mmCIF file of C-alpha atoms in Angstrom:
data_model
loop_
_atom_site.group_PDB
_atom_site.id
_atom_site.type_symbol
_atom_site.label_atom_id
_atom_site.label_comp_id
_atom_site.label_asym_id
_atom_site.label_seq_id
_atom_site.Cartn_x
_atom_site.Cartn_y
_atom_site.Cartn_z
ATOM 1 C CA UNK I 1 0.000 0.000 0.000
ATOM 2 C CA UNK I 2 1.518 3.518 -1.008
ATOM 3 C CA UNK I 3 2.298 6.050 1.224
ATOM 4 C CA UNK I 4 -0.980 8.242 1.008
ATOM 5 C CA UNK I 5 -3.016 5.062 1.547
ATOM 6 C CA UNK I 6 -3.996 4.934 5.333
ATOM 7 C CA UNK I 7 -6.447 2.309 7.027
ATOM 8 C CA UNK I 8 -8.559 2.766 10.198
ATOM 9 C CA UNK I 9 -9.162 -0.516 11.714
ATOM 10 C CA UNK I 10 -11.607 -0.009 14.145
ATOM 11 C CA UNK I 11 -11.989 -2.519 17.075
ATOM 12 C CA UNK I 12 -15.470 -2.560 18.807
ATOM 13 C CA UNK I 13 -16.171 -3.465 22.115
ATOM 14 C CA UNK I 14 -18.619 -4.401 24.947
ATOM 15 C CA UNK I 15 -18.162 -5.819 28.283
ATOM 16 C CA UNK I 16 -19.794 -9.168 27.183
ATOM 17 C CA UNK I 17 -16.776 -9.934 25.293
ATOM 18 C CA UNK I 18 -14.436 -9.784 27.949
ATOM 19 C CA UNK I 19 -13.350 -12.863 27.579
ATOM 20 C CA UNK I 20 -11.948 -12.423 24.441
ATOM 21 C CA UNK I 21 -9.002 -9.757 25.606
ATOM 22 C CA UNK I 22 -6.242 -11.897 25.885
ATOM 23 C CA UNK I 23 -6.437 -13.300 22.611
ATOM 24 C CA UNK I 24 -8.010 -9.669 20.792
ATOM 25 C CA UNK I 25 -5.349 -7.480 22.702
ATOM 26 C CA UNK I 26 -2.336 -10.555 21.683
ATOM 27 C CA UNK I 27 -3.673 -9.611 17.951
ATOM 28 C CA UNK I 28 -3.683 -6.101 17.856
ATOM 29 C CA UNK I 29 -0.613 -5.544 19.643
ATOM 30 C CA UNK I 30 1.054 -8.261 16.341
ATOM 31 C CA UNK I 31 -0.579 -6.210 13.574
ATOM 32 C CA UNK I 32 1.949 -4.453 11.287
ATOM 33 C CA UNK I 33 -0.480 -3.346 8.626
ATOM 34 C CA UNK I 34 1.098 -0.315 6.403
ATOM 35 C CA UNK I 35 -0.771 3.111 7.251
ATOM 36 C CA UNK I 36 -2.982 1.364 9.882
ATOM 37 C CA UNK I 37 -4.561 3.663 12.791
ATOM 38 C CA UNK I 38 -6.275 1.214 15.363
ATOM 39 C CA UNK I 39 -8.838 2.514 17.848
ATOM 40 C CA UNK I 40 -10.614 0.305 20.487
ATOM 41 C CA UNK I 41 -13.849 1.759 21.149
ATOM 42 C CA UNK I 42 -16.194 0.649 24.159
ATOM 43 C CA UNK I 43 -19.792 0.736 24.126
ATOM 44 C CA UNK I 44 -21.217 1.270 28.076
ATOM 45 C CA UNK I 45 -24.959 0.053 26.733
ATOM 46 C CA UNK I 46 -26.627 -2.977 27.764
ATOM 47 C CA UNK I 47 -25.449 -5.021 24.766
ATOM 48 C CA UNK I 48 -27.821 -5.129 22.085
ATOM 49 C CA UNK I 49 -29.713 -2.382 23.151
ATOM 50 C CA UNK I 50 -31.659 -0.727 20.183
ATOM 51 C CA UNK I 51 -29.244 0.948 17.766
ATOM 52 C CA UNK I 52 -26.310 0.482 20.447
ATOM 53 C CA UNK I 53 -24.553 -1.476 17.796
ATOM 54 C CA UNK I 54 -25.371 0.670 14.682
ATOM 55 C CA UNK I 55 -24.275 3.771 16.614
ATOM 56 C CA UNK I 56 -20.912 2.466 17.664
ATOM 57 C CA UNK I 57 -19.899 1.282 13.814
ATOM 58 C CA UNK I 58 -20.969 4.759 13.046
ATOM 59 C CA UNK I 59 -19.192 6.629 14.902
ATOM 60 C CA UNK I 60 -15.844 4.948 13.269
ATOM 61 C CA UNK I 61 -17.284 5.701 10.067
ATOM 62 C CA UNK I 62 -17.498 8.964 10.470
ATOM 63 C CA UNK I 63 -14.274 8.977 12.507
ATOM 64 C CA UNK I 64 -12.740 7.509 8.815
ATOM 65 C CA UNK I 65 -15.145 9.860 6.457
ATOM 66 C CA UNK I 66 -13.515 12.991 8.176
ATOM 67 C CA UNK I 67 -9.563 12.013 9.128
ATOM 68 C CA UNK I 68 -9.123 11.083 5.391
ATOM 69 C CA UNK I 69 -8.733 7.199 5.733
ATOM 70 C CA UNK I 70 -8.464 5.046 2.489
ATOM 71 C CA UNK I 71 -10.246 1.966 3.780
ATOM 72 C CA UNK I 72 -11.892 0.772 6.797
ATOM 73 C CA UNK I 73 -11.235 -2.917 8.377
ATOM 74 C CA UNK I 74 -13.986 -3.590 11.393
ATOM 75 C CA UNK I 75 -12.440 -6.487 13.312
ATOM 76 C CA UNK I 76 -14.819 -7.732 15.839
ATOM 77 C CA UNK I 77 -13.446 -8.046 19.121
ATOM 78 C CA UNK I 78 -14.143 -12.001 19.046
ATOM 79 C CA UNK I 79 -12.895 -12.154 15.776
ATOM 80 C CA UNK I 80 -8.883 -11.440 15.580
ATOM 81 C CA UNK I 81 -7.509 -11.017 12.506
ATOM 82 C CA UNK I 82 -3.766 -11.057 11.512
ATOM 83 C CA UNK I 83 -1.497 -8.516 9.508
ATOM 84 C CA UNK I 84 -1.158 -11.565 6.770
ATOM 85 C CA UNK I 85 -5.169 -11.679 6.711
ATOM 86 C CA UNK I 86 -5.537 -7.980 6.407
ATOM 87 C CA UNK I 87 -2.918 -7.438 3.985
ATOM 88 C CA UNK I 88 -4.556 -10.085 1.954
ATOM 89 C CA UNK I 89 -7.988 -8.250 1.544
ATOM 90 C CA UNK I 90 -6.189 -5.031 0.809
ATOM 91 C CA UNK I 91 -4.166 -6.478 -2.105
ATOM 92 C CA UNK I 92 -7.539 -7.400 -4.125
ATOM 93 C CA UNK I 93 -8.283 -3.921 -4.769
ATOM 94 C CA UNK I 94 -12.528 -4.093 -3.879
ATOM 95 C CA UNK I 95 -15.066 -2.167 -2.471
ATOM 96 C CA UNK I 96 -16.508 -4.238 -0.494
ATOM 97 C CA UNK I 97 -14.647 -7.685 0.613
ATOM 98 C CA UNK I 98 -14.491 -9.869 3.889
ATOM 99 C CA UNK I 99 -12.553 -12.425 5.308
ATOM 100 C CA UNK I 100 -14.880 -15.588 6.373
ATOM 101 C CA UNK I 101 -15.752 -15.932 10.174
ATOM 102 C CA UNK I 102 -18.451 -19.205 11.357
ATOM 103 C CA UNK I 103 -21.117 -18.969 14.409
ATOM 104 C CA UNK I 104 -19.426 -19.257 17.813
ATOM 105 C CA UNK I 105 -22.783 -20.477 18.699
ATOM 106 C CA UNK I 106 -22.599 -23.841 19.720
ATOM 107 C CA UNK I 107 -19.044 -23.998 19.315
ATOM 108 C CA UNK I 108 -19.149 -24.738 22.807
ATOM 109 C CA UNK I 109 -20.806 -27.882 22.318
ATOM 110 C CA UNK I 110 -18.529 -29.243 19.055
ATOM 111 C CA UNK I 111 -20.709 -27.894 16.805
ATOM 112 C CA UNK I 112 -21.135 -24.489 14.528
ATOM 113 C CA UNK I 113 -24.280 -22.964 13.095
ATOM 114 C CA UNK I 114 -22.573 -21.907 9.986
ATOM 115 C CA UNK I 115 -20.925 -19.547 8.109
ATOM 116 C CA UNK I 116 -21.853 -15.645 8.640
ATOM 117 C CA UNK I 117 -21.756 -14.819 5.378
ATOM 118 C CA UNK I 118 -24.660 -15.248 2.984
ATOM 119 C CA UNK I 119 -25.774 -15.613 -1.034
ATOM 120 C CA UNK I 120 -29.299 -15.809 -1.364
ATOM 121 C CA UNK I 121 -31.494 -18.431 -2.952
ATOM 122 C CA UNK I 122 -28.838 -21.010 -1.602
ATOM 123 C CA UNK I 123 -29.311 -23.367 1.014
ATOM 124 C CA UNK I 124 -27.116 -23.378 4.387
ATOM 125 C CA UNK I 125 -25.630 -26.869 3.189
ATOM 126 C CA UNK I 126 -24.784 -25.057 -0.200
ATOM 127 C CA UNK I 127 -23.657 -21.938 1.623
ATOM 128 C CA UNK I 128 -21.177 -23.589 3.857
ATOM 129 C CA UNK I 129 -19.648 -25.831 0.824
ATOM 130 C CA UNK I 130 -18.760 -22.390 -0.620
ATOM 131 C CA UNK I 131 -17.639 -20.564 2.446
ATOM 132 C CA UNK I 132 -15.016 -23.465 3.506
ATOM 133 C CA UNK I 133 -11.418 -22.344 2.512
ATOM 134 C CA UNK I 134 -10.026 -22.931 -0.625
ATOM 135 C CA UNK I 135 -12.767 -21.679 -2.876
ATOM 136 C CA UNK I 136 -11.275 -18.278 -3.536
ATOM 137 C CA UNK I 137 -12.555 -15.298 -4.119
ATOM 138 C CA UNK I 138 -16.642 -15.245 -4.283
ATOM 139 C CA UNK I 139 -19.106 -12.801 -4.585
ATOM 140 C CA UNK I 140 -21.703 -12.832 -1.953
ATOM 141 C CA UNK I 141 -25.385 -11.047 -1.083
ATOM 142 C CA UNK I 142 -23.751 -9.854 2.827
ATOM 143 C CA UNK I 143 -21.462 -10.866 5.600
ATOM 144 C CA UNK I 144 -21.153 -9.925 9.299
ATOM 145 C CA UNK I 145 -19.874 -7.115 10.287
ATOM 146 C CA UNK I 146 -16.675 -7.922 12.076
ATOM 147 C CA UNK I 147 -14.236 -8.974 9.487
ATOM 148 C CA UNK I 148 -14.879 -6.720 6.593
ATOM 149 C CA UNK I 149 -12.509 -4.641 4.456
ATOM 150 C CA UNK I 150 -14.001 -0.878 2.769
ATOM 151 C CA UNK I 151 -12.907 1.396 0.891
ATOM 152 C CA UNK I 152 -13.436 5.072 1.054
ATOM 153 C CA UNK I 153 -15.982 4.979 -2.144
ATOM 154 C CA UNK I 154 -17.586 2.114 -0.360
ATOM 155 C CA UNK I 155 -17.675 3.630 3.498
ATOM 156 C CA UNK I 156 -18.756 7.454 1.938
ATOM 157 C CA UNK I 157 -21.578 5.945 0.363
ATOM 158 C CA UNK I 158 -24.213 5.043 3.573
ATOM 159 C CA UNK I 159 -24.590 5.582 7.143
ATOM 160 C CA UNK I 160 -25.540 2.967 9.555
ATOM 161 C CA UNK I 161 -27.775 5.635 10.676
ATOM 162 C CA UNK I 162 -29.785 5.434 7.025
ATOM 163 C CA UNK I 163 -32.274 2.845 8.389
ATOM 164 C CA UNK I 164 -34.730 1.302 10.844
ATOM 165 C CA UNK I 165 -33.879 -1.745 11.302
ATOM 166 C CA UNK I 166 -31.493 -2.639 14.663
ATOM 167 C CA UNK I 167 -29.183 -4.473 12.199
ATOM 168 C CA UNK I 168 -25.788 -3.407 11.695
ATOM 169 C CA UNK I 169 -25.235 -5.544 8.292
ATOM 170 C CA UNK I 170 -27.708 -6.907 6.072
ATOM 171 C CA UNK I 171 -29.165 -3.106 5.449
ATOM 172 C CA UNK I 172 -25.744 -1.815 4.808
ATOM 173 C CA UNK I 173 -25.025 -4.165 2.032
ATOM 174 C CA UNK I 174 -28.834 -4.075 0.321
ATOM 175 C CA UNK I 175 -28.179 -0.427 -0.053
ATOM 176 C CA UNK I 176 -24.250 -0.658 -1.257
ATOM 177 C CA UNK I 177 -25.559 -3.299 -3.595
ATOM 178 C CA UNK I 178 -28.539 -0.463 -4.877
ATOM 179 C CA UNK I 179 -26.112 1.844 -5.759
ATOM 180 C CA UNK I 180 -23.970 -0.532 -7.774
ATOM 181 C CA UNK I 181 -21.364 -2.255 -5.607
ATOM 182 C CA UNK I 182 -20.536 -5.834 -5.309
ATOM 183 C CA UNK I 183 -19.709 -7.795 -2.244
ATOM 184 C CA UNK I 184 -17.319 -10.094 -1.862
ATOM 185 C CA UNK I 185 -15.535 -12.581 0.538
ATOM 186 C CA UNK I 186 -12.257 -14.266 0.122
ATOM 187 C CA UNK I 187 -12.690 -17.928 1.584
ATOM 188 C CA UNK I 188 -8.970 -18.353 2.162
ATOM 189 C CA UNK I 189 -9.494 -15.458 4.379
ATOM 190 C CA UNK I 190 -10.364 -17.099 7.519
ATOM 191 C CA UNK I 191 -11.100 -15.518 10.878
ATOM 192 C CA UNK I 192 -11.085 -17.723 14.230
ATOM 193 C CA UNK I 193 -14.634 -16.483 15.904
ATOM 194 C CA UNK I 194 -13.952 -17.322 19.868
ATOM 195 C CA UNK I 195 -17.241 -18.590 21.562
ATOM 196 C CA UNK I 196 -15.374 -18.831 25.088
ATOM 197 C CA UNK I 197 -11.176 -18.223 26.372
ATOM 198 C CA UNK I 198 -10.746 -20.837 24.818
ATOM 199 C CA UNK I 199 -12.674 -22.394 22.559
ATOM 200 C CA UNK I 200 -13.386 -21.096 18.539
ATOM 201 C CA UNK I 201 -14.621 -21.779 15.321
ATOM 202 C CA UNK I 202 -12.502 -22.116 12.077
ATOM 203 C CA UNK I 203 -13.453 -22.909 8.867
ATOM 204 C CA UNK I 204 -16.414 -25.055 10.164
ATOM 205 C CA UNK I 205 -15.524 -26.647 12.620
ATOM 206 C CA UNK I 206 -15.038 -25.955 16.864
ATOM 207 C CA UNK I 207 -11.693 -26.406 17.964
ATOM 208 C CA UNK I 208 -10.295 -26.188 21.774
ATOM 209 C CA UNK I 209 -7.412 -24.605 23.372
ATOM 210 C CA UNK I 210 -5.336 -26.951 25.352
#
């Protein structure tokens, strides 16, 4: 990335997530990314409060609309991403693309929901075939918001603010995709997604600390 390029990766997060610190804070202090800015941001409201979530990714949009940044990388505080990963999405050169991250939920119990990442009129079988590593580059109908790469033309085009809905994600890529953008998510991109200390999903499947 040249010299003018600079990227804001913005680090939500709540209380609830404690548990993730060691591991988030282990990340962050390892990430080497050229022009990177990080900012932790904590959000005092009772966790998913109405709009709680909405408000907090848009005040580091706004933060990255009026300091100038290039792109914007949201890395959710369960979610820790490396400088390889990051680097990775950068060097494709999109709008809009993700790395992949799968439900912590149930995790716990040896077992993960799926991929949270979507392409409509496909099944969750079908879904997860194409979300497991190795299948590239894909273009896809949304993703969650904690691993996800914009650039300025991308983040300058919506506020989380533009709708009703207390949904941080779906909304924001219906209306990038109205106004002509693709999404995308690179499936060799993938993001551990910690449902406890010590226990996370990868690429499908739970997997336990020792």
């Amino acid at each position: 990335m040249s010299e003018e390029k600079r990227i804001l990766i913005a680090c939500p997060t709540h209380n609830i997530k404690s548990y993730c610190d060691g591991e988030i804070l282990k990340a962050i202090h390892n990430l080497k990314v050229e022009g990177q800015e990080i900012i932790i941001r904590f959000d005092p409201n009772e966790y998913g409060s109405t709009n709680a979530c909405k408000k907090q990714r848009e005040w580091f949009r706004r933060y990255a609309v009026e300091k100038n940044f290039s792109y914007l990388y949201f890395m959710g505080w369960d979610n820790p991403a490396t400088t390889e990963q990051i680097n990775k999405l950068l060097s494709l050169n999109l709008d809009v693309v993700g790395g992949i991250y799968w439900g912590r939920y149930g995790a716990e119990n040896g077992r993960v929901d799926g991929a949270v990442c979507w392409i409509n009129g496909l099944t969750r079988e079908e879904q997860n075939v194409k979300m497991k590593y190795g299948s590239g580059v894909i273009e896809v109908d949304g993703m969650g918001m904690d691993s996800v790469l914009f650039s300025r033309r991308a983040f300058t085009s919506f506020s989380y603010l533009d709708w009703e809905q207390n949904d941080d994600d779906y909304p924001a890529y219906d209306i990038l995709k109205s106004k002509g953008f693709k999404i995308y998510a690179d499936t060799d991109v993938q993001i551990p997604h910690y449902a406890t200390s010590n226990i996370y999903s990868l690429n499908g499947e739970s997997i336990t600390i020792n």
